[in-house]
Short mmCIF file of C-alpha atoms in Angstrom, two decimals:
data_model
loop_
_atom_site.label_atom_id
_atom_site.label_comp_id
_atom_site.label_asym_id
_atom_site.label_seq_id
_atom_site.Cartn_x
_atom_site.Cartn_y
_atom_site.Cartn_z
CA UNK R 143 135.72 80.59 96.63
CA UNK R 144 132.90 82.76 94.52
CA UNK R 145 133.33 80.51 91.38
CA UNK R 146 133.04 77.68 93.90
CA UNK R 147 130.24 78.80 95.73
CA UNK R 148 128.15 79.59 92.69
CA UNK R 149 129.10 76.00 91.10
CA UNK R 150 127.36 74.21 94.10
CA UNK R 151 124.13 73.67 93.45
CA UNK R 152 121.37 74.47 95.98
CA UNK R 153 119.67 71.51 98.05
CA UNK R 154 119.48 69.77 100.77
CA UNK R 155 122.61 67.15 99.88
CA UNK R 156 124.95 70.47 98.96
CA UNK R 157 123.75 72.94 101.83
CA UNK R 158 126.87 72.44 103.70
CA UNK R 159 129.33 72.76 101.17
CA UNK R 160 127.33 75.83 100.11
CA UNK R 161 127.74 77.10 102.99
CA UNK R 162 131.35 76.37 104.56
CA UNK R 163 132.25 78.46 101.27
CA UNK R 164 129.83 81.65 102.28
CA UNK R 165 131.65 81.18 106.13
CA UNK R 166 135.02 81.06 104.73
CA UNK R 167 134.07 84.28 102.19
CA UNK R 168 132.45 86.09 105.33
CA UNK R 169 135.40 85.61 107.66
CA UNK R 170 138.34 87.16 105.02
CA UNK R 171 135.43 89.85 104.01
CA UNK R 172 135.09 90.83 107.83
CA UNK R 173 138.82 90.73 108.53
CA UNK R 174 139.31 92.96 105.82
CA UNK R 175 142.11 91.39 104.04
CA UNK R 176 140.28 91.74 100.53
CA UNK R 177 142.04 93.99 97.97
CA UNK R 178 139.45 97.37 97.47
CA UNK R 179 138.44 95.94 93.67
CA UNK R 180 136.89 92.72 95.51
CA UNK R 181 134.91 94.52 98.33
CA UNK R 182 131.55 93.84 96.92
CA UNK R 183 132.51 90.39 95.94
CA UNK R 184 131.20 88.95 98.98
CA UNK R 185 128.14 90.96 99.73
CA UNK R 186 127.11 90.54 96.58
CA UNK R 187 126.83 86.82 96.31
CA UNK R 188 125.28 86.56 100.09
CA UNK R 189 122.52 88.79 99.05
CA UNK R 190 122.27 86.76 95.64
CA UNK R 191 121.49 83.33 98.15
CA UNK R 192 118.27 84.92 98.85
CA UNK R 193 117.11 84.31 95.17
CA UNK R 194 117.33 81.12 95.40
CA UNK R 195 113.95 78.89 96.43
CA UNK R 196 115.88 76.89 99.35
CA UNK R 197 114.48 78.58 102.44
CA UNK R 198 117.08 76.55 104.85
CA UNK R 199 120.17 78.33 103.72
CA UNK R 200 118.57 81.94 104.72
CA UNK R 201 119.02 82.38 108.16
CA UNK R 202 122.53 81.40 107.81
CA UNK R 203 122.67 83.90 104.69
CA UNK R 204 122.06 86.48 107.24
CA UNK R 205 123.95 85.56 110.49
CA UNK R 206 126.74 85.89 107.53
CA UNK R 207 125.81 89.72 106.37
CA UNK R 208 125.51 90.36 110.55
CA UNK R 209 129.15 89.72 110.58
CA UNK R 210 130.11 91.85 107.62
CA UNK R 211 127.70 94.58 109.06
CA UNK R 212 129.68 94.15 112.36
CA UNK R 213 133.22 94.77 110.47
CA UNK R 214 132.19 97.50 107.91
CA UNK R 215 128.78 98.97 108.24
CA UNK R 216 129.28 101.42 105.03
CA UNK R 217 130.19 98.23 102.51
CA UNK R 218 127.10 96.43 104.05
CA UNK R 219 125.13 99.57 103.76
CA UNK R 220 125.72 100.14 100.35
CA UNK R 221 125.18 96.46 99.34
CA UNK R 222 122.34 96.14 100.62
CA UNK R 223 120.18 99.69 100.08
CA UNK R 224 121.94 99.46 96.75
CA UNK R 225 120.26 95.89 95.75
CA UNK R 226 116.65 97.63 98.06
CA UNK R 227 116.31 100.51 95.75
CA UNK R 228 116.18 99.24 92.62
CA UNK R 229 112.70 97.84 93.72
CA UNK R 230 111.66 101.65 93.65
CA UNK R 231 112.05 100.84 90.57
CA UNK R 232 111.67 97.63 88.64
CA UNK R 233 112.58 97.81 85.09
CA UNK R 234 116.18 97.89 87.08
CA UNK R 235 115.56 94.08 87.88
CA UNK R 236 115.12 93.15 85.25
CA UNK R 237 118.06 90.48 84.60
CA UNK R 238 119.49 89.13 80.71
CA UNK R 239 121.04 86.16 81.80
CA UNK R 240 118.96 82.72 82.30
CA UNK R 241 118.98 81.50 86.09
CA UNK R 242 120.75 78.04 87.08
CA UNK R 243 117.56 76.07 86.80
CA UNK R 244 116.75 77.66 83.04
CA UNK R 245 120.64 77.12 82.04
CA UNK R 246 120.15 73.61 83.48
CA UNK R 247 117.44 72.62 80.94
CA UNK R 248 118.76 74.35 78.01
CA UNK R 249 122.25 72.38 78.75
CA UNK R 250 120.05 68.88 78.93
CA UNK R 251 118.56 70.14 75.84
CA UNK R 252 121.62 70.34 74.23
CA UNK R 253 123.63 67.21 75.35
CA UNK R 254 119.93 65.31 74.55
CA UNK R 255 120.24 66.65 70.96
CA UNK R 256 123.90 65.40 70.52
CA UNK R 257 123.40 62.30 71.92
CA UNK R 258 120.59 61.51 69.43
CA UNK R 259 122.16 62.33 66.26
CA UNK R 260 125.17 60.08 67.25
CA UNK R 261 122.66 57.60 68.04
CA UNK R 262 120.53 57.72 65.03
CA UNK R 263 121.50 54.80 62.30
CA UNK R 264 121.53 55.59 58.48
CA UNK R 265 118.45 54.64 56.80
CA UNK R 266 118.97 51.71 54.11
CA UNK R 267 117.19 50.46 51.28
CA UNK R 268 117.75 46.80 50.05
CA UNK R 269 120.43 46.56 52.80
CA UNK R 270 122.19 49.12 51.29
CA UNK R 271 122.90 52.51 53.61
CA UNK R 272 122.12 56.00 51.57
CA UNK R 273 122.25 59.48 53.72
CA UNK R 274 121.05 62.04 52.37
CA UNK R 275 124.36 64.64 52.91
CA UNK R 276 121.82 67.79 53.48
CA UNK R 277 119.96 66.61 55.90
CA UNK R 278 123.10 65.07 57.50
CA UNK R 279 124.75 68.95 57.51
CA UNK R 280 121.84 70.21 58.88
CA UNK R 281 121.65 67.77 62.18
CA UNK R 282 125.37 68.60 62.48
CA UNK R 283 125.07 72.32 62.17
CA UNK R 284 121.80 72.14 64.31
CA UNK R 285 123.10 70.46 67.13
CA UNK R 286 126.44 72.51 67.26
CA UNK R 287 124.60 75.76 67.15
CA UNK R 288 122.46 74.46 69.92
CA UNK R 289 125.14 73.31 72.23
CA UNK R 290 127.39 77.16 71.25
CA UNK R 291 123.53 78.40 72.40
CA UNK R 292 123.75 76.39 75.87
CA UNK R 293 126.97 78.40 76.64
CA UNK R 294 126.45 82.32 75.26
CA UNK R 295 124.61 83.78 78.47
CA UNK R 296 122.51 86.83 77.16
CA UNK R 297 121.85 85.29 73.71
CA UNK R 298 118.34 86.48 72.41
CA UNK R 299 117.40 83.04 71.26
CA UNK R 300 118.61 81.65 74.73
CA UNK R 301 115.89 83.84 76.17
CA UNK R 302 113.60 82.83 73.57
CA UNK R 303 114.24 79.06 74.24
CA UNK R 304 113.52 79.65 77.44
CA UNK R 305 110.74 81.91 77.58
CA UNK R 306 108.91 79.66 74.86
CA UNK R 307 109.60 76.07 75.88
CA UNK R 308 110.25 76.65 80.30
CA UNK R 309 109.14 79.85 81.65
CA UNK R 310 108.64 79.25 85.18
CA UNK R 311 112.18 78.03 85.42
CA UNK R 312 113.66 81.25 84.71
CA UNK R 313 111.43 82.94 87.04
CA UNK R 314 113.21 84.73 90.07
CA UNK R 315 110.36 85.46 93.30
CA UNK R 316 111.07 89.47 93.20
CA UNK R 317 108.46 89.34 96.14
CA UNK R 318 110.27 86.77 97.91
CA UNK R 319 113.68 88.23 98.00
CA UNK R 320 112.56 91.91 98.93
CA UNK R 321 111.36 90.39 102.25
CA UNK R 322 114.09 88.29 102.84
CA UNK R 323 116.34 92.23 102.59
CA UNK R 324 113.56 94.00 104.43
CA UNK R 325 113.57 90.62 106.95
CA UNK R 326 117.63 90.62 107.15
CA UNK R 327 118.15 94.19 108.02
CA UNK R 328 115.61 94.41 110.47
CA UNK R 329 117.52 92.02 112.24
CA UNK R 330 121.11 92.83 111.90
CA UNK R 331 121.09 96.18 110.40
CA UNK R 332 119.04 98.57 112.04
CA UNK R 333 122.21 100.71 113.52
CA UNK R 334 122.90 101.21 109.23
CA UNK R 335 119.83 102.20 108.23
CA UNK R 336 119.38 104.95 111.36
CA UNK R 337 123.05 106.04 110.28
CA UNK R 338 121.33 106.49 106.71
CA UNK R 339 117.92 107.43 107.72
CA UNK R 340 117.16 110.12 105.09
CA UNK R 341 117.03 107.94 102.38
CA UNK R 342 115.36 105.21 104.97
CA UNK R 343 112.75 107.66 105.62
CA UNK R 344 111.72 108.65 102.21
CA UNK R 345 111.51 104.99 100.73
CA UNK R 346 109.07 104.15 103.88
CA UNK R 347 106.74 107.15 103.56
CA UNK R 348 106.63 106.75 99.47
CA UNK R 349 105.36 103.67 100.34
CA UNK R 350 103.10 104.38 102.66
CA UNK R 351 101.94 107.17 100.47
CA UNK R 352 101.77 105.08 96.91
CA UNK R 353 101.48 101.33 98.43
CA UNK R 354 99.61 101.35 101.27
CA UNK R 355 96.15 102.42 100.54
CA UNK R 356 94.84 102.60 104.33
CA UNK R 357 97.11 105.18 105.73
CA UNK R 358 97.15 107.68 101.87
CA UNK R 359 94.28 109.92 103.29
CA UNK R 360 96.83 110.76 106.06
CA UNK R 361 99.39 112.84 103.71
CA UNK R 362 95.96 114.43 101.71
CA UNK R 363 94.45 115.41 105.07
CA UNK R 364 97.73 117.13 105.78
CA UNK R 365 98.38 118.81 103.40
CA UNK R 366 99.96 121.75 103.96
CA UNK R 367 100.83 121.13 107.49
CA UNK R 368 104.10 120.40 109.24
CA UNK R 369 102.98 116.89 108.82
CA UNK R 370 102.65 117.08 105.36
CA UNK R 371 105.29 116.05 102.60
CA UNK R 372 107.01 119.17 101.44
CA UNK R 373 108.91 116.89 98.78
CA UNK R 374 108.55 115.09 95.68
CA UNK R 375 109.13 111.16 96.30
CA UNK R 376 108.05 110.10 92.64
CA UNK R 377 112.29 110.48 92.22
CA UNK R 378 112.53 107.57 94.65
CA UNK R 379 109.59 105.84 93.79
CA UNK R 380 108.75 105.11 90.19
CA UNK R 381 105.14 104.55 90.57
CA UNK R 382 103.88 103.96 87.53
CA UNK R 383 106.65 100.69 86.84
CA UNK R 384 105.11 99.11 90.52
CA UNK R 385 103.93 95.37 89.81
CA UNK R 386 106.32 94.70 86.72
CA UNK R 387 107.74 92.31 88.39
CA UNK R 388 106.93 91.85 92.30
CA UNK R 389 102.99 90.92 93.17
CA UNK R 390 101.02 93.10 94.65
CA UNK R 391 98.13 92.69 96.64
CA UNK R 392 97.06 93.85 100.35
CA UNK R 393 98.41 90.89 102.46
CA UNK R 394 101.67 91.48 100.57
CA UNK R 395 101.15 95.10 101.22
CA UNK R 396 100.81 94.78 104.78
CA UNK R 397 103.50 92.22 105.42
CA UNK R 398 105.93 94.68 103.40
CA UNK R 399 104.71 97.77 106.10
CA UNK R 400 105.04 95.37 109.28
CA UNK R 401 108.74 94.88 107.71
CA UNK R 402 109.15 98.47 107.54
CA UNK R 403 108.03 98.96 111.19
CA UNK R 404 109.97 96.63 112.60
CA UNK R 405 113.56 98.17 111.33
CA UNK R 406 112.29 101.34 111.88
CA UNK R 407 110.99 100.19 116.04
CA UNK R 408 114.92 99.24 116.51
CA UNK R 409 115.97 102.75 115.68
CA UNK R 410 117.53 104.15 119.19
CA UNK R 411 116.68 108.15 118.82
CA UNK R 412 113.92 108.12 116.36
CA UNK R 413 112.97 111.93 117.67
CA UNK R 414 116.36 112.56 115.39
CA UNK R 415 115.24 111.53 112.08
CA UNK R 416 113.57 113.15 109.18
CA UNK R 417 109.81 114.37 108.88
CA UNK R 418 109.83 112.35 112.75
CA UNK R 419 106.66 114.61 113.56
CA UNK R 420 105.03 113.00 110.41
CA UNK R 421 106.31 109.44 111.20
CA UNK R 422 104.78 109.62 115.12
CA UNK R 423 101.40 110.83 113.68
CA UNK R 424 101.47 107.89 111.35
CA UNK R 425 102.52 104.99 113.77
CA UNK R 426 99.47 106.90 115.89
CA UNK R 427 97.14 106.26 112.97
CA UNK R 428 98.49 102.56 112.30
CA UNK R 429 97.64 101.16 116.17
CA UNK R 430 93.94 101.91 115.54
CA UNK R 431 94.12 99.21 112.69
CA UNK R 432 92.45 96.03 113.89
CA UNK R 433 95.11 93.81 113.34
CA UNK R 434 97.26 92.69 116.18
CA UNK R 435 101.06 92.24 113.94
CA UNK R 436 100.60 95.84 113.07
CA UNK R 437 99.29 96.98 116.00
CA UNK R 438 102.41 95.42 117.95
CA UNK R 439 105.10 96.82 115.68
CA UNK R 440 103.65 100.49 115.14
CA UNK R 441 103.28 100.65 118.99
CA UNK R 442 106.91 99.56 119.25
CA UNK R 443 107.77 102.45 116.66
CA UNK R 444 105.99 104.84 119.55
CA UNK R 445 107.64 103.31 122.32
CA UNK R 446 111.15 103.91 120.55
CA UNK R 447 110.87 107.89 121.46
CA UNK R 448 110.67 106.55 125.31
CA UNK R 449 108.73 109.71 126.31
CA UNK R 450 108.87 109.76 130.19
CA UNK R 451 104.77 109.34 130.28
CA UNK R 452 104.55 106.54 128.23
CA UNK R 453 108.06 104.10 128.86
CA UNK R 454 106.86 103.24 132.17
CA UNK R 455 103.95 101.63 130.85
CA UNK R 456 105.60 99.88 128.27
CA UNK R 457 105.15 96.36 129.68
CA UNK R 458 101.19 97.21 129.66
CA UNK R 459 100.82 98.41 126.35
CA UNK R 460 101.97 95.40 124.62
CA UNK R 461 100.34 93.03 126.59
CA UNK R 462 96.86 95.03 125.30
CA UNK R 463 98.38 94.14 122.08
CA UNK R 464 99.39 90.27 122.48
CA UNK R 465 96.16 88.17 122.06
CA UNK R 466 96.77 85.69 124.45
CA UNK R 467 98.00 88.74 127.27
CA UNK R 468 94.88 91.04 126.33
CA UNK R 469 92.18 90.17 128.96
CA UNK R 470 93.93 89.70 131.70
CA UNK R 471 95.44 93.01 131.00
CA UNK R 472 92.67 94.77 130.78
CA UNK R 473 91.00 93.28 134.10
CA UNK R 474 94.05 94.58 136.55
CA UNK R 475 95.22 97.44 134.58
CA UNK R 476 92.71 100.57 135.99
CA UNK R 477 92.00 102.84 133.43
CA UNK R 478 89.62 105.09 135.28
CA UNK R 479 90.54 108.67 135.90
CA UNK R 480 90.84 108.14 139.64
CA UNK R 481 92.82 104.23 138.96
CA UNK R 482 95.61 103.55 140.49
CA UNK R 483 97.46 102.15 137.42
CA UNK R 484 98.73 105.54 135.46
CA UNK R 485 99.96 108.36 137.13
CA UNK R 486 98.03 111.55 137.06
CA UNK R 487 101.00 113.32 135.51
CA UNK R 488 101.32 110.40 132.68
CA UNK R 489 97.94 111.01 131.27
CA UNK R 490 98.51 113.84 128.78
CA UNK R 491 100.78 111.57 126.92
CA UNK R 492 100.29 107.78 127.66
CA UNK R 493 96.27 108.38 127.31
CA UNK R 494 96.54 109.01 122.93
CA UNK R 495 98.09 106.19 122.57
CA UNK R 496 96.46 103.58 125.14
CA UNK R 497 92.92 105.02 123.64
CA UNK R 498 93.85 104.02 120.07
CA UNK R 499 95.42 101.04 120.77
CA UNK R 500 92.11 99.85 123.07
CA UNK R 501 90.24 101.14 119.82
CA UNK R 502 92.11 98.52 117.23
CA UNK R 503 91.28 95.86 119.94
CA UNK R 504 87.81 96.50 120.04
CA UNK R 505 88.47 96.23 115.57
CA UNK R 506 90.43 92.94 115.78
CA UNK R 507 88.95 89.44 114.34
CA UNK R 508 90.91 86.54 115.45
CA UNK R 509 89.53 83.54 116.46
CA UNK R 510 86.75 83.58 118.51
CA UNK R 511 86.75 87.17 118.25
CA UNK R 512 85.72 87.45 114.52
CA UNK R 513 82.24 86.12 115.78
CA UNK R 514 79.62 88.65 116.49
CA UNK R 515 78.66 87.66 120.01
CA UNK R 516 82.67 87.41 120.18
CA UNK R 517 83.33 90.77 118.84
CA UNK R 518 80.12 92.41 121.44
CA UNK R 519 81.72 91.11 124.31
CA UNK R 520 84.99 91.67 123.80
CA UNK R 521 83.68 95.99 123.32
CA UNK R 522 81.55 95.57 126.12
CA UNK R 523 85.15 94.37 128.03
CA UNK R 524 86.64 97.33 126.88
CA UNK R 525 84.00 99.93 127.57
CA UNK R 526 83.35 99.02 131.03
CA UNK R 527 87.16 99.12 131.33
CA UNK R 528 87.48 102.50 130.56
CA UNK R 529 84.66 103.64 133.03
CA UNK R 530 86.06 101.79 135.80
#
């Protein structure tokens, strides 16, 4: 069923048969009826699907992995952390064989080459044939050592070929397929990473440290401090190999943290992991940021600790947060000392976080917002809020 399901090409006219095989491969994984030298088998080729540049198949890719997750958490685990790390590192993506759509041309190539020197009469002179025996071993040899090139995956002039004559067909979206992983086990395995949360925990703050420039000054400023790192992360995080591969850029940067805070907001007793002291100051720090995505999934990081001052207005917070929610949240929700919205004894610890998140509103441009008179008003909202 692997050979088969890596035969089928990828479109739209072979989705289903492409994936009735993954089904049928997911169902005998999750049973676990597979002798122990094919465990990874399946895993392994679901996680490869997300390579390829047919966005349709994905969301079936991972309802797939949910039910292998379901059945054995550890082969899941180590599938799919194992495939996550090596972007710590990227030289280890680095592939030798072509992809499908590379091996595709170099095959057309080949039969193209054939085909013409059957085709290709004998010159003639005075109606009389003459070929000249050199040049007629050469298109022989030629086309034979191109078709024995078609079919050696890994061959150095393969590469070449490629890489001179087709580059962009050999070209896998590193980018891509780390968010479709980050994307997949936000959704379906949250309950693995929590069960592995040291190494969870160090890959996040290295990148927060080394790949997200806005929050960096946090681990300087702490220095030190129980909040600061009292461990190297350069040995999970090879820093100076970043961008070999993957783009990098700050929208990328930012969609890959929102990732990160959305697997981490599922976790069920995040008071229990690693360095969690330095991981609540940080989700603190990220719902100032003016941007309403990260603003919604940090503050769902902070509700995850479900302190007994905050939980109860959980509803409230991320309505502050949710654009089309915010002002009529802020007109009934009474922030004044003497309101009648928060409980006196709820203050200590609801009032950090409400303050900060009210303080990334009053940074946010969307829409009409991004205007100036939009952007005055929308303080001025705010402010009087607070006064009462």
């Amino acid at each position: 069923m692997g050979i088969a399901l890596e035969s089928t090409a990828g479109g739209m006219e072979t989705y289903k048969d492409r994936m009735n095989h993954l089904r049928r491969m997911a169902v005998i994984a999750s049973s676990g009826r597979v002798p122990e030298i094919f465990h990874n088998v399946f895993p392994y080729l679901a996680l490869g699907q997300y390579s390829l540049n047919f966005s349709y198949i994905w969301p079936d890719v991972t309802k797939q992995l949910g039910l292998l997750a379901a059945a054995n958490q550890q082969l899941f685990w180590n599938a799919v952390w194992g495939l996550l790390q090596r972007f710590n590192d990227e030289r280890l993506l680095i592939e030798t064989g072509p992809t499908p759509e590379a091996k595709k041309w170099l095959n057309s190539c080949a039969e193209a080459r054939a085909a013409e020197s059957e085709l290709t009469a004998s010159p003639k002179i005075d109606g009389h044939a003459i070929e000249c025996p050199n040049l007629a071993r050469f298109n022989r040899v030629f086309s034979a050592e191109l078709l024995r090139l078609a079919n050696v995956d890994g061959s150095g002039l393969q590469n070449l070929a490629i890489a001179t004559n087709c580059p962009d067909l050999n070209r896998v979206d590193y980018a891509n397929v780390q968010k479709q992983l980050m994307t997949m086990l936000a959704e379906i395995g949250a309950a693995a990473a929590e069960a592995h949360s040291k190494p969870v925990v160090q890959a996040f703050l290295a990148f927060i440290r080394y790949d997200f420039g806005w929050t960096s000054s946090f681990f300087t400023k702490h220095e030190g401090t129980e909040l600061g790192l009292d461990v190297d992360l350069t040995g999970v995080y090879a820093v100076e190999h970043r961008g070999l591969l993957t783009e990098r850029g700050r929208r990328i940067d930012e969609t890959r943290c929102i990732l990160w805070l959305k697997l981490i907001s599922k976790f069920r007793n995040p008071q229990q992991l690693p360095r969690a002291p330095t991981l609540y100051s940080l989700f603190l720090r990220m719902i100032t940021r003016g941007d309403n995505e990260m603003q919604r999934h940090a503050l769902g990081c902070l509700l995850a600790w479900r302190q007994s001052g905050v939980h109860p207005y959980a509803e409230n917070l991320r309505n502050l947060v949710d654009e089309k929610r915010f002002r009529d949240e802020i007109k009934t929700f009474d922030l004044a000392v003497n309101g009648q919205s928060i409980n006196i004894v709820h203050r200590e610890q609801l009032m950090p976080i409400l303050l900060r998140v009210l303080h990334g509103q009053m940074m946010v441009r969307n829409g009409k917002a991004s205007r100036k008179d939009g952007m005055r008003i929308r303080r001025a909202v705010i402010l009087n809020a607070m006064v009462g």
